[in-house]
Amino acid sequence: MSTQETTETATTTGRVAQRRRYLMCRPEHFTVSYTINPWMEPAKPTDTAKAVAQWQDLYDAYVALGHEVELIDPIAGLPDMVYTANGGFLIDGVAYGAKFRFRERGPEGPAFMDWFRDRGYDVREPVEVNEGEGDFLLVGDTILAGTGFRSTGDSHREIGEVFRREVVSLTLTDPRFYHLDTAIAVLDPVQGEGGVDAANIAYLPSAFDERSRQILTERYPDAILVSDEDGSVFGLNSSSDGYNVIISPRAKGFEAQLRERGYNPIMVDLSELLLGGGGIKCCTLELRDARS
C-alpha cells in the first residue's frame, strides 16, 4: 500500500486523512543537561520515564490512526535525538542530511544519515548548517525555509539545489520559536483532495519579521492565525494527516480553530519533552519515499 494512500474521508467535512510514514526515536536518554534554547533549564529536574510514557502516547496515536512509524535507535549521550524532525528532510527518496549549529547535537547528523543510507535513501550530505524538518516544511510543492536562529540562509540555497523546488525563506525573530516548525503547522499534506493548490497552514504571526508576515499573508490568505497564548505552549508544533491534527492539550484556542475548519484535533501531552524545547512535530520526521 502506498504511503500516500488515503485511509478515510471525513464525510461531514470533505477533509481526507492520509496514511503517512514517520521516523521517531524513543527518549531513553532524555534529560536536560545543557542550554541551547530558551526552554532548556538544566536546574529543573527531568523525568525520563515520564518522557518515554508521553512519547509512547504519541507513537500509539500515530499507529491508531493507521500511520506507519519507523524507529531509530537512541544513542547514549545524545538526549535531543528524540527530536527526529531535526535529523533531515526527505522528498521522493532523497534525504538531505542535517548539520547542527550546536556541538552538543553534532553527532546526530551522521547517525541519521547512516539510518537513511542503510534503508536505501539517496543521501545528500550538507555543507551548510541546517536542522532538517525543524526549519524546512513542505507545503504543496513549495519548501518553506526558516532562518534566524538555527539553519543558515545558505542552507535555503542548498536545499533548493538538492530538490529543485521553490524555496521561500522566512525569518524567525522570537528566540522561543527557534525552529520553523514551532511557528508554522502544515495542515494539509502534499497529496489529497484539491491537490497541492489546496495545501494550507496555521502560523504564529508574532514569531516572524515583517517581510515574512507579508509573504505568509499573500501566499496563504486562508491560513489559521494562532494566538501568542497557543503558540507559547507549542500549539503549532503539531502533526496533521489532512484531517486528524495532533496538538498540545494546552492549545485550547487552536483546538477550537481547527474544529471550526473541519479538522479533528487530537490532544497528546508532551509536557516533559517541552522541557528540552520540543513537542509533537519535533518528535516526528516524515519519511517521503520515492514514488513508484
PDB file of N, CA and C in Angstrom, residues 4 12 23 38-39 42 44 47 68 100 107 116 123 127 139 163 169 180 184-186 189 205 242 244 254 259 276 286:
ATOM      1  N   GLN A   4       1.121   7.250   0.532  1.00  0.00           N
ATOM      2  CA  GLN A   4       0.313   8.426   0.282  1.00  0.00           C
ATOM      3  C   GLN A   4      -1.167   8.075   0.129  1.00  0.00           C
ATOM      4  N   THR A  12     -18.361  14.477   6.768  1.00  0.00           N
ATOM      5  CA  THR A  12     -19.065  15.705   7.139  1.00  0.00           C
ATOM      6  C   THR A  12     -18.268  16.952   6.784  1.00  0.00           C
ATOM      7  N   LEU A  23       9.420   8.836  11.171  1.00  0.00           N
ATOM      8  CA  LEU A  23      10.565   8.326  11.927  1.00  0.00           C
ATOM      9  C   LEU A  23      10.534   8.947  13.312  1.00  0.00           C
ATOM     10  N   PRO A  38      15.750  28.675  24.754  1.00  0.00           N
ATOM     11  CA  PRO A  38      15.198  29.278  25.968  1.00  0.00           C
ATOM     12  C   PRO A  38      14.370  28.348  26.831  1.00  0.00           C
ATOM     13  N   TRP A  39      13.964  27.216  26.309  1.00  0.00           N
ATOM     14  CA  TRP A  39      13.139  26.288  27.067  1.00  0.00           C
ATOM     15  C   TRP A  39      13.968  25.404  28.001  1.00  0.00           C
ATOM     16  N   PRO A  42      18.755  23.399  32.811  1.00  0.00           N
ATOM     17  CA  PRO A  42      19.312  22.206  33.463  1.00  0.00           C
ATOM     18  C   PRO A  42      19.005  22.115  34.954  1.00  0.00           C
ATOM     19  N   LYS A  44      16.210  22.564  36.318  1.00  0.00           N
ATOM     20  CA  LYS A  44      14.913  21.926  36.517  1.00  0.00           C
ATOM     21  C   LYS A  44      15.049  20.416  36.345  1.00  0.00           C
ATOM     22  N   ASP A  47      12.198  13.975  34.101  1.00  0.00           N
ATOM     23  CA  ASP A  47      11.766  12.613  34.420  1.00  0.00           C
ATOM     24  C   ASP A  47      11.793  11.804  33.128  1.00  0.00           C
ATOM     25  N   GLU A  68       2.370   4.631   9.565  1.00  0.00           N
ATOM     26  CA  GLU A  68       3.495   3.729   9.767  1.00  0.00           C
ATOM     27  C   GLU A  68       4.611   4.490  10.475  1.00  0.00           C
ATOM     28  N   PHE A 100      24.115  20.307  12.465  1.00  0.00           N
ATOM     29  CA  PHE A 100      23.603  21.058  13.597  1.00  0.00           C
ATOM     30  C   PHE A 100      24.489  22.253  13.957  1.00  0.00           C
ATOM     31  N   PRO A 107      26.794  15.072  16.634  1.00  0.00           N
ATOM     32  CA  PRO A 107      26.847  13.664  16.241  1.00  0.00           C
ATOM     33  C   PRO A 107      25.529  13.094  15.718  1.00  0.00           C
ATOM     34  N   PHE A 116      19.327   6.689   7.142  1.00  0.00           N
ATOM     35  CA  PHE A 116      18.723   6.885   5.818  1.00  0.00           C
ATOM     36  C   PHE A 116      19.436   6.028   4.776  1.00  0.00           C
ATOM     37  N   VAL A 123      21.217   9.805  -0.038  1.00  0.00           N
ATOM     38  CA  VAL A 123      21.596  10.767   0.996  1.00  0.00           C
ATOM     39  C   VAL A 123      22.480  11.866   0.411  1.00  0.00           C
ATOM     40  N   VAL A 127      26.516  20.857   3.320  1.00  0.00           N
ATOM     41  CA  VAL A 127      27.673  21.724   3.568  1.00  0.00           C
ATOM     42  C   VAL A 127      27.277  22.813   4.556  1.00  0.00           C
ATOM     43  N   VAL A 139       5.040  22.450   1.812  1.00  0.00           N
ATOM     44  CA  VAL A 139       3.649  22.886   1.711  1.00  0.00           C
ATOM     45  C   VAL A 139       3.295  22.887   0.231  1.00  0.00           C
ATOM     46  N   PHE A 163      16.684  19.638  -4.176  1.00  0.00           N
ATOM     47  CA  PHE A 163      15.340  19.163  -4.530  1.00  0.00           C
ATOM     48  C   PHE A 163      14.744  19.840  -5.756  1.00  0.00           C
ATOM     49  N   SER A 169      12.102  31.718   1.813  1.00  0.00           N
ATOM     50  CA  SER A 169      12.810  31.984   3.071  1.00  0.00           C
ATOM     51  C   SER A 169      11.958  32.831   4.010  1.00  0.00           C
ATOM     52  N   LEU A 180      11.360  26.646  12.550  1.00  0.00           N
ATOM     53  CA  LEU A 180      10.150  26.988  11.812  1.00  0.00           C
ATOM     54  C   LEU A 180       8.958  26.149  12.255  1.00  0.00           C
ATOM     55  N   ILE A 184       4.945  27.363  12.584  1.00  0.00           N
ATOM     56  CA  ILE A 184       4.068  27.025  11.461  1.00  0.00           C
ATOM     57  C   ILE A 184       3.685  25.554  11.559  1.00  0.00           C
ATOM     58  N   ALA A 185       2.410  25.273  11.342  1.00  0.00           N
ATOM     59  CA  ALA A 185       1.924  23.898  11.227  1.00  0.00           C
ATOM     60  C   ALA A 185       1.377  23.694   9.824  1.00  0.00           C
ATOM     61  N   VAL A 186       1.828  22.641   9.157  1.00  0.00           N
ATOM     62  CA  VAL A 186       1.295  22.289   7.835  1.00  0.00           C
ATOM     63  C   VAL A 186       0.052  21.434   8.067  1.00  0.00           C
ATOM     64  N   PRO A 189      -1.472  17.710   3.857  1.00  0.00           N
ATOM     65  CA  PRO A 189      -0.306  17.093   3.236  1.00  0.00           C
ATOM     66  C   PRO A 189      -0.252  17.348   1.739  1.00  0.00           C
ATOM     67  N   PRO A 205       1.879  34.755  13.766  1.00  0.00           N
ATOM     68  CA  PRO A 205       2.439  35.942  13.115  1.00  0.00           C
ATOM     69  C   PRO A 205       3.557  36.610  13.893  1.00  0.00           C
ATOM     70  N   GLY A 242      -4.061  15.737   7.308  1.00  0.00           N
ATOM     71  CA  GLY A 242      -5.054  16.320   6.426  1.00  0.00           C
ATOM     72  C   GLY A 242      -6.439  16.380   7.045  1.00  0.00           C
ATOM     73  N   ASN A 244      -6.901  14.585  10.756  1.00  0.00           N
ATOM     74  CA  ASN A 244      -6.528  14.493  12.162  1.00  0.00           C
ATOM     75  C   ASN A 244      -5.307  15.365  12.423  1.00  0.00           C
ATOM     76  N   PHE A 254      -6.401  27.130  19.564  1.00  0.00           N
ATOM     77  CA  PHE A 254      -6.065  26.465  18.305  1.00  0.00           C
ATOM     78  C   PHE A 254      -6.968  25.260  18.091  1.00  0.00           C
ATOM     79  N   ARG A 259     -11.350  22.841  14.798  1.00  0.00           N
ATOM     80  CA  ARG A 259     -12.698  22.263  14.698  1.00  0.00           C
ATOM     81  C   ARG A 259     -13.573  23.101  13.769  1.00  0.00           C
ATOM     82  N   GLY A 276      12.843  20.247  26.993  1.00  0.00           N
ATOM     83  CA  GLY A 276      14.005  20.277  26.102  1.00  0.00           C
ATOM     84  C   GLY A 276      13.771  21.171  24.893  1.00  0.00           C
ATOM     85  N   GLU A 286       8.927  13.175   8.785  1.00  0.00           N
ATOM     86  CA  GLU A 286       8.192  12.483   7.735  1.00  0.00           C
ATOM     87  C   GLU A 286       9.154  11.833   6.746  1.00  0.00           C
TER      88      GLU A 286
END
